[in-house]
XYZ file of C-alpha atoms in Angstrom:
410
model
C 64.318 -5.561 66.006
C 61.587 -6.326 68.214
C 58.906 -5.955 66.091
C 56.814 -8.561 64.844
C 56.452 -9.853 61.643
C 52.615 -9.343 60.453
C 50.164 -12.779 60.426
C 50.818 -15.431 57.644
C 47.861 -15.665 54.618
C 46.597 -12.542 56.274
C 45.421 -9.684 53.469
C 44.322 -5.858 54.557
C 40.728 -5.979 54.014
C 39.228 -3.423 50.921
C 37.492 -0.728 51.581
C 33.947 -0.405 50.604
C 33.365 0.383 47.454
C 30.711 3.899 47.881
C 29.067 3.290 44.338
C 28.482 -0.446 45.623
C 24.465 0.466 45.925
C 25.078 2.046 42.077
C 26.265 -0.928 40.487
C 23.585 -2.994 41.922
C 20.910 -0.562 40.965
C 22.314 -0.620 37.275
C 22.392 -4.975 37.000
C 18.948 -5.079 38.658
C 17.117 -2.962 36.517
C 18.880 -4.613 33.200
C 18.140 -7.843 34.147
C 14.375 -7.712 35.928
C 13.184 -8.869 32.724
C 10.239 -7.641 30.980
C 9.359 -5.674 27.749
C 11.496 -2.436 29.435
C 13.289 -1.988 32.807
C 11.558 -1.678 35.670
C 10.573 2.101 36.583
C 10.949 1.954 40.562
C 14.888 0.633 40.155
C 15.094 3.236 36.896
C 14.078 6.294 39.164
C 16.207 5.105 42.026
C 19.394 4.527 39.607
C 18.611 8.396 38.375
C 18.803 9.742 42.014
C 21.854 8.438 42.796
C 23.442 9.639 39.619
C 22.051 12.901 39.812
C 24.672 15.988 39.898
C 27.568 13.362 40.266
C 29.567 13.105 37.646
C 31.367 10.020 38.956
C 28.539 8.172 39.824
C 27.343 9.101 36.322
C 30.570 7.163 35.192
C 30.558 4.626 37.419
C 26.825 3.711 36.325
C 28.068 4.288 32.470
C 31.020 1.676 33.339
C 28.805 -0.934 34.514
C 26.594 -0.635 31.448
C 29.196 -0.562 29.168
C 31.006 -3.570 30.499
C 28.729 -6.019 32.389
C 25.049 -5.180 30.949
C 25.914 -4.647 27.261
C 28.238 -7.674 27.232
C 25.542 -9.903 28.562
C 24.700 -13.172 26.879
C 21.224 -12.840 26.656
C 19.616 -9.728 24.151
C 16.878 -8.860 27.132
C 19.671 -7.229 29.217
C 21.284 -5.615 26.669
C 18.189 -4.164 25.344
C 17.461 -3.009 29.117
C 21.113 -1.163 29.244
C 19.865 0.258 25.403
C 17.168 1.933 27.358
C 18.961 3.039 29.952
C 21.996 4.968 28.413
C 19.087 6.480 25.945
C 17.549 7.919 29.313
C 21.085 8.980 30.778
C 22.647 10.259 27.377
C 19.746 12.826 27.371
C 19.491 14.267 30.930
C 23.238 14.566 31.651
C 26.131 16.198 29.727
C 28.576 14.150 31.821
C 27.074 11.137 31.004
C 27.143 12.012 27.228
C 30.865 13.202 27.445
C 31.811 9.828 28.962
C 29.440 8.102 26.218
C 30.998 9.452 23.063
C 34.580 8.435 24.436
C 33.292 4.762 24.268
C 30.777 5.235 21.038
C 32.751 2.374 19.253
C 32.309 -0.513 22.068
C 28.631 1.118 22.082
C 27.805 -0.149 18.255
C 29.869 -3.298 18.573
C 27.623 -4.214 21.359
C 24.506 -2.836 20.449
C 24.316 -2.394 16.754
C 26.736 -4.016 14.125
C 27.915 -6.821 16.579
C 26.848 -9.609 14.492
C 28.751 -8.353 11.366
C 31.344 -6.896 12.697
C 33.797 -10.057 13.201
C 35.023 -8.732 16.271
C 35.115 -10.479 20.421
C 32.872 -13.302 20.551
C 31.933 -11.439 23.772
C 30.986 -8.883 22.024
C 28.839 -10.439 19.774
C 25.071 -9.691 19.839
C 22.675 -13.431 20.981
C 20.272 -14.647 19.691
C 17.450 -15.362 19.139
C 17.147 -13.497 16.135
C 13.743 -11.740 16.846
C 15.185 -10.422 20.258
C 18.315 -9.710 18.195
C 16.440 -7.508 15.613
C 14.697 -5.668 18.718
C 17.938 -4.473 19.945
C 19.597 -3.547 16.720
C 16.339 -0.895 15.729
C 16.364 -0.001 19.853
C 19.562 1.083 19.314
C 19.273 2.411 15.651
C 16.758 4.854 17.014
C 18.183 5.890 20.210
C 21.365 7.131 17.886
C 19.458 8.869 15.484
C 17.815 10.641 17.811
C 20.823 11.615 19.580
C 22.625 12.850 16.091
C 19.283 14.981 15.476
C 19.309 16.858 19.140
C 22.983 16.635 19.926
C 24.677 16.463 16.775
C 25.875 19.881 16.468
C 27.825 19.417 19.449
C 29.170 15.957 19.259
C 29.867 15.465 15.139
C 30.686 11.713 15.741
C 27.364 10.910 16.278
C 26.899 11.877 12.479
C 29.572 9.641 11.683
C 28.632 6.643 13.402
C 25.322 6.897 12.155
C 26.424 7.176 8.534
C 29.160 4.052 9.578
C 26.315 1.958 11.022
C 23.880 2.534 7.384
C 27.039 1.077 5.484
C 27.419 -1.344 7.909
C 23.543 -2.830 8.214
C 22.704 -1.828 4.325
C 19.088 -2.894 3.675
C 18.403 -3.387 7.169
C 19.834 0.578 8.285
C 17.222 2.597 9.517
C 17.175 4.866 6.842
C 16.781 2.256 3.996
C 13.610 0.855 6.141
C 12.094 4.510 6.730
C 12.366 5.572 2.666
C 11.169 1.655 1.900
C 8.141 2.634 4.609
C 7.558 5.936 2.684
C 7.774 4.384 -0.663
C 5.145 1.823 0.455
C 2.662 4.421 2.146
C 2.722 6.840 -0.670
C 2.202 3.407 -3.715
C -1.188 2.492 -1.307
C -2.069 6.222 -1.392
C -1.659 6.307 -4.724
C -4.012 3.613 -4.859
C -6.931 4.799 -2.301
C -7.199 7.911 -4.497
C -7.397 6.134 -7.954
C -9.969 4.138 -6.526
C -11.965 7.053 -5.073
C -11.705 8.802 -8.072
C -12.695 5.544 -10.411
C -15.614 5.366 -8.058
C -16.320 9.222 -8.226
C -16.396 8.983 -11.895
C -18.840 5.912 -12.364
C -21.229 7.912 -9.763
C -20.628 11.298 -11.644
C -21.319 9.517 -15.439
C -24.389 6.832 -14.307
C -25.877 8.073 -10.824
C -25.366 11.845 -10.390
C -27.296 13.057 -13.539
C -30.983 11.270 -11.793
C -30.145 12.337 -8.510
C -29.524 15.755 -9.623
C -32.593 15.777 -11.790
C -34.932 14.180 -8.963
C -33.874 16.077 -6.532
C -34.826 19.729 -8.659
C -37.652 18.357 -9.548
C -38.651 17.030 -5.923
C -38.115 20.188 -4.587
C -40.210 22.395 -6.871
C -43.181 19.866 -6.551
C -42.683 19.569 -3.186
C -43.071 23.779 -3.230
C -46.460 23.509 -5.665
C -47.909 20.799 -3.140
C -47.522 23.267 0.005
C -48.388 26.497 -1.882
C -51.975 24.785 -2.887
C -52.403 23.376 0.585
C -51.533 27.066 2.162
C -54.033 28.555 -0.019
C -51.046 30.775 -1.410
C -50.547 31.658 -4.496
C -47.646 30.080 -5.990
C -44.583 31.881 -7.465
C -43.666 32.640 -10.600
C -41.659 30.161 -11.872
C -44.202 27.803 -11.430
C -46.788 30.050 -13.145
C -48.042 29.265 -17.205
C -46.420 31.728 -19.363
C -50.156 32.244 -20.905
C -52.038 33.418 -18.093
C -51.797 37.367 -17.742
C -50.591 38.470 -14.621
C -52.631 40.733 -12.914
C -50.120 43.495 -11.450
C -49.360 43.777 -15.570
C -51.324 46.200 -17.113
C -51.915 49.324 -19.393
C -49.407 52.434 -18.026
C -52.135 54.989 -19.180
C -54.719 53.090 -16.806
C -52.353 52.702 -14.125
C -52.079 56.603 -14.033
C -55.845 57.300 -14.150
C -56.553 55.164 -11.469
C -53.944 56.886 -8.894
C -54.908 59.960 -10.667
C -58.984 59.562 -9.947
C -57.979 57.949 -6.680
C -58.791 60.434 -3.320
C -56.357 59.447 -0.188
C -59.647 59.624 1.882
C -61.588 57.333 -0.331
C -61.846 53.480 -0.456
C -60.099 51.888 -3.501
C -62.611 50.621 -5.813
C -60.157 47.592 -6.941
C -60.386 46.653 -2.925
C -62.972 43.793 -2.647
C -65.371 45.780 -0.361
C -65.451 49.098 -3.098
C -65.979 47.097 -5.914
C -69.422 46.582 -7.468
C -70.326 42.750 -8.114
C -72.522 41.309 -10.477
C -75.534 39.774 -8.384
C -75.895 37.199 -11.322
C -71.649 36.073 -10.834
C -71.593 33.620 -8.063
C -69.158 34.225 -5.288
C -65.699 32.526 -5.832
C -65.105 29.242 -3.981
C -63.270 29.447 -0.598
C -60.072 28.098 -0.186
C -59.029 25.301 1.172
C -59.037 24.739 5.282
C -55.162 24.487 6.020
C -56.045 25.256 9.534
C -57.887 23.659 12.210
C -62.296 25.499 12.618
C -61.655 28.744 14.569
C -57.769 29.571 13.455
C -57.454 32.605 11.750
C -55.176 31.630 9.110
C -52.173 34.296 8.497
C -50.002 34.944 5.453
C -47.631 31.980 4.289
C -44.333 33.359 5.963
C -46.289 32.703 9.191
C -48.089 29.306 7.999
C -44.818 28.086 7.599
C -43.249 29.091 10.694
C -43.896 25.669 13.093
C -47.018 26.751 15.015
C -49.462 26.340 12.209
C -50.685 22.610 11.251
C -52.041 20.865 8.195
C -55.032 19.398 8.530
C -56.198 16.053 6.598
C -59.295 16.820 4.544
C -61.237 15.622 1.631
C -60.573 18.450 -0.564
C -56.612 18.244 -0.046
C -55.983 14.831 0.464
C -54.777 13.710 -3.287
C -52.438 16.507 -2.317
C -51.251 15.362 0.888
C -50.852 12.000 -0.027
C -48.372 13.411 -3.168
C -46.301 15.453 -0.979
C -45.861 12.609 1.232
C -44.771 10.173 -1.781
C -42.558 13.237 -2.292
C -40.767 13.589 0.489
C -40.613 9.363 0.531
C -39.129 9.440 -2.189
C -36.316 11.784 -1.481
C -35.559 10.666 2.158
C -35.256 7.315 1.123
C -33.267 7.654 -1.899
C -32.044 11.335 -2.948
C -30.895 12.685 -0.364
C -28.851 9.422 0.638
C -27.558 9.462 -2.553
C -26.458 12.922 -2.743
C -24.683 12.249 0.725
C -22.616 9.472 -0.451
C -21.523 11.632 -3.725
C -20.558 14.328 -1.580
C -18.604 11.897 0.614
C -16.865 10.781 -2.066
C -15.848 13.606 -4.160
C -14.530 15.596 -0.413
C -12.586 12.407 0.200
C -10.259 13.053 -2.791
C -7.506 14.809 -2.107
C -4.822 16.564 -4.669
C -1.791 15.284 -5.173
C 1.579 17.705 -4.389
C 2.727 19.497 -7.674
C 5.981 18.077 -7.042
C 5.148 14.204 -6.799
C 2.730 14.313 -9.812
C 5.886 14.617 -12.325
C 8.312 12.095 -10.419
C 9.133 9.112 -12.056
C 8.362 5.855 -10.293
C 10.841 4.255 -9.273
C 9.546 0.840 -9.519
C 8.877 1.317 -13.019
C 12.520 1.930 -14.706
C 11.799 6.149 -15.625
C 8.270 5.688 -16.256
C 5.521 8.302 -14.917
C 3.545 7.194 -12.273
C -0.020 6.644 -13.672
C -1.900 6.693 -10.434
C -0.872 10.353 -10.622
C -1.851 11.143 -13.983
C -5.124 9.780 -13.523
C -6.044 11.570 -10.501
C -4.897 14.563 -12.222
C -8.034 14.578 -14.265
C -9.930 16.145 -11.406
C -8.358 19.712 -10.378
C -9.184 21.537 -7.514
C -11.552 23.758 -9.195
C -13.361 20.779 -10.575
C -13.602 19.366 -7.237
C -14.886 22.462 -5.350
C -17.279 23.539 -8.389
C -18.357 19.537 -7.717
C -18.924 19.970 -4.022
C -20.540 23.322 -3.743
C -23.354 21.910 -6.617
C -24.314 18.810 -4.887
C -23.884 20.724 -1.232
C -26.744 23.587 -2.890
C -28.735 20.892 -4.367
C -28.886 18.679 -1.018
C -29.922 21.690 0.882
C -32.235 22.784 -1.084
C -33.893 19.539 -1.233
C -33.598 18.585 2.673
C -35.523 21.811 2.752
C -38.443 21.947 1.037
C -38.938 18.294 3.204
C -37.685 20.315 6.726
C -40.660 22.007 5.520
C -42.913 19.439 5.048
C -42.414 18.274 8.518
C -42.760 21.171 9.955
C -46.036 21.615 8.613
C -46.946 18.086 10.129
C -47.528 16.971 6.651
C -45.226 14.391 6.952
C -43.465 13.035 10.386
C -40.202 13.664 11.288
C -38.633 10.214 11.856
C -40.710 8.634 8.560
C -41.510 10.627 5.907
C -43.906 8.279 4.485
């Protein structure tokens, strides 16, 4: 009866709220502007959440309801990126998700069309708007790819949110993307192989021929300045060789020959006609006082032309030679075999598929690139890859020789 009655207007004060430091963490980091939230607040929201499962909801509450029902689409599409990071580190966070997937697409995804809360509406402008639809569009297809199995809504809502956007759904934009990629392609290669073909019909057929011919020139040049004697393809087919002979000759000569005698074909056993005058030496390849050795070691790098009289018409041929096929061939050849390797085959399984820009009709990028097959193509490559190398060579040769210089032919 004594006891008093308590103040008037006087209310027990709340108690602190313990996720106070959460809920700040969460507005902060949606609303610090910017292209994404800031990282410092996003790693200091993630250790307070961590291995709390009611912080976890607490911070998925305050997305939900303050962040994704801002007015502005730069918060929202902060709070996007932030349940994307918390729906994939934490099961918690992914069980309390998927029991508020619905308010997640109003919000996020088909607020505009959906006819619901004008709160729930997503802003404009419609650029920013457009960024936070695909945000979101992507952040739930990649959850229905890693999680799906486990939570079969997320199938269902992506499926929902396709109807919903139509042309704009993510899937409609990805096939329209692939569609687009594979027509320019299809394009690329028709033009490669248009431009393969003009080379193959106008330019290939000189190239191929110069470049032969270069090469065994090139070869008859440095045999005559070596002093060796050329090979036989370059030989006349009416001058008798002189390793062919009679058989019956050939035997009396290794018959009559002793192992301890001299052979009398050997030019110090044979008898010479005082009145024949002695052949004419050959021509100096090396500089007064070289020995000169056989050709395999003329041509080896240590051995030097030199410049005379006598072999000059020579020199200066080999030279126009090699000119010649630096300057032009072997360019030439390069850019062929650049553009035949740059054509790639098209999969057995798109050459037959109808376009579908053209109402059932074959696609005729495809049927034209089908003209070159694989074997074509690699029977192409390995001839002008042979033919360049044998060319680039016979001038490797050249410049070894120091017939030529390396950096200008000429």
């Amino acid at each position: 009866m004594f006891a008093g009655r308590p103040g008037r207007g006087r209310q027990p004060k709340p108690p602190p709220d313990p996720h106070a430091r959460i809920v700040e963490l969460v507005t902060l980091a949606c609303e610090s502007g910017g292209s994404a939230p800031d990282p410092e607040l996003l790693r200091a929201l993630k250790r307070e959440v961590r291995a709390d499962a009611v912080a976890l909801r607490r911070a998925h509450d305050t997305l939900m309801d303050r962040c994704l029902r801002h007015r502005e689409c730069g918060p929202r599409l902060h709070a996007v990126v932030i349940v994307d990071e918390l729906f994939r580190r934490s099961r918690d966070f992914r069980d309390a998700h998927m029991e508020r997937l619905d308010a997640f697409l109003r919000r996020a995804i088909v607020g505009r069309d959906s006819g619901a809360d004008p709160s729930e509406a997503i802003p404009g402008p419609v650029e920013d708007a457009d960024r936070l639809v695909s945000r979101a569009c992507r952040a739930l297809q990649e959850w229905n790819e890693r999680f799906g199995a486990h939570y079969p809504r997320l199938g269902v809502a992506l499926r929902f949110v396709d109807d919903v956007l139509g042309p704009a759904a993510p899937a409609s934009i990805a096939e329209r993307e692939s569609r687009e990629a594979r027509r320019r392609d299809d394009e690329e290669r028709a033009r490669r192989l248009g431009r393969w073909r003009r080379c193959e019909r106008e330019r290939l057929p000189g190239l191929r021929r110069d470049a032969g011919e270069y090469a065994v020139a090139i070869g008859e040049c440095l045999a005559i300045l070596l002093g060796a004697k050329p090979s036989s393809n370059f030989e006349h087919d009416d001058e008798p060789d002189a390793a062919d002979g009679d058989d019956d000759e050939n035997d009396e000569r290794w018959e009559d020959v002793d192992a301890d005698e001299p052979d009398d074909s050997s030019p110090g056993g044979r008898d010479t006609d005082p009145t024949e005058p002695p052949p004419p030496p050959p021509l100096r390849t090396t500089p007064p006082g070289q020995p000169a050795g056989d050709v395999a070691r003329l041509a080896g790098g240590d051995v030097r032309v030199a410049v005379t009289d006598d072999n000059r018409v020579v020199v200066d041929e080999v030279r126009r030679l090699c000119r010649a096929a630096t300057v032009r061939v072997l360019p030439g050849l390069a850019e062929a075999l650049a553009l035949v390797a740059g054509i790639h085959s098209i999969p057995a399984d798109h050459r037959s598929t109808p376009s579908s820009e053209g109402g059932g009709r074959v696609n005729d990028l495809s049927s034209v690139n089908d003209a070159l097959s694989s074997e074509s193509k690699a029977a192409a490559v390995n001839a002008l890859a042979r033919c360049k190398r044998t060319l680039r060579a016979a001038v490797d040769r050249c410049v070894a020789l120091s017939v030529v210089a390396g950096s200008n032919p000429g």
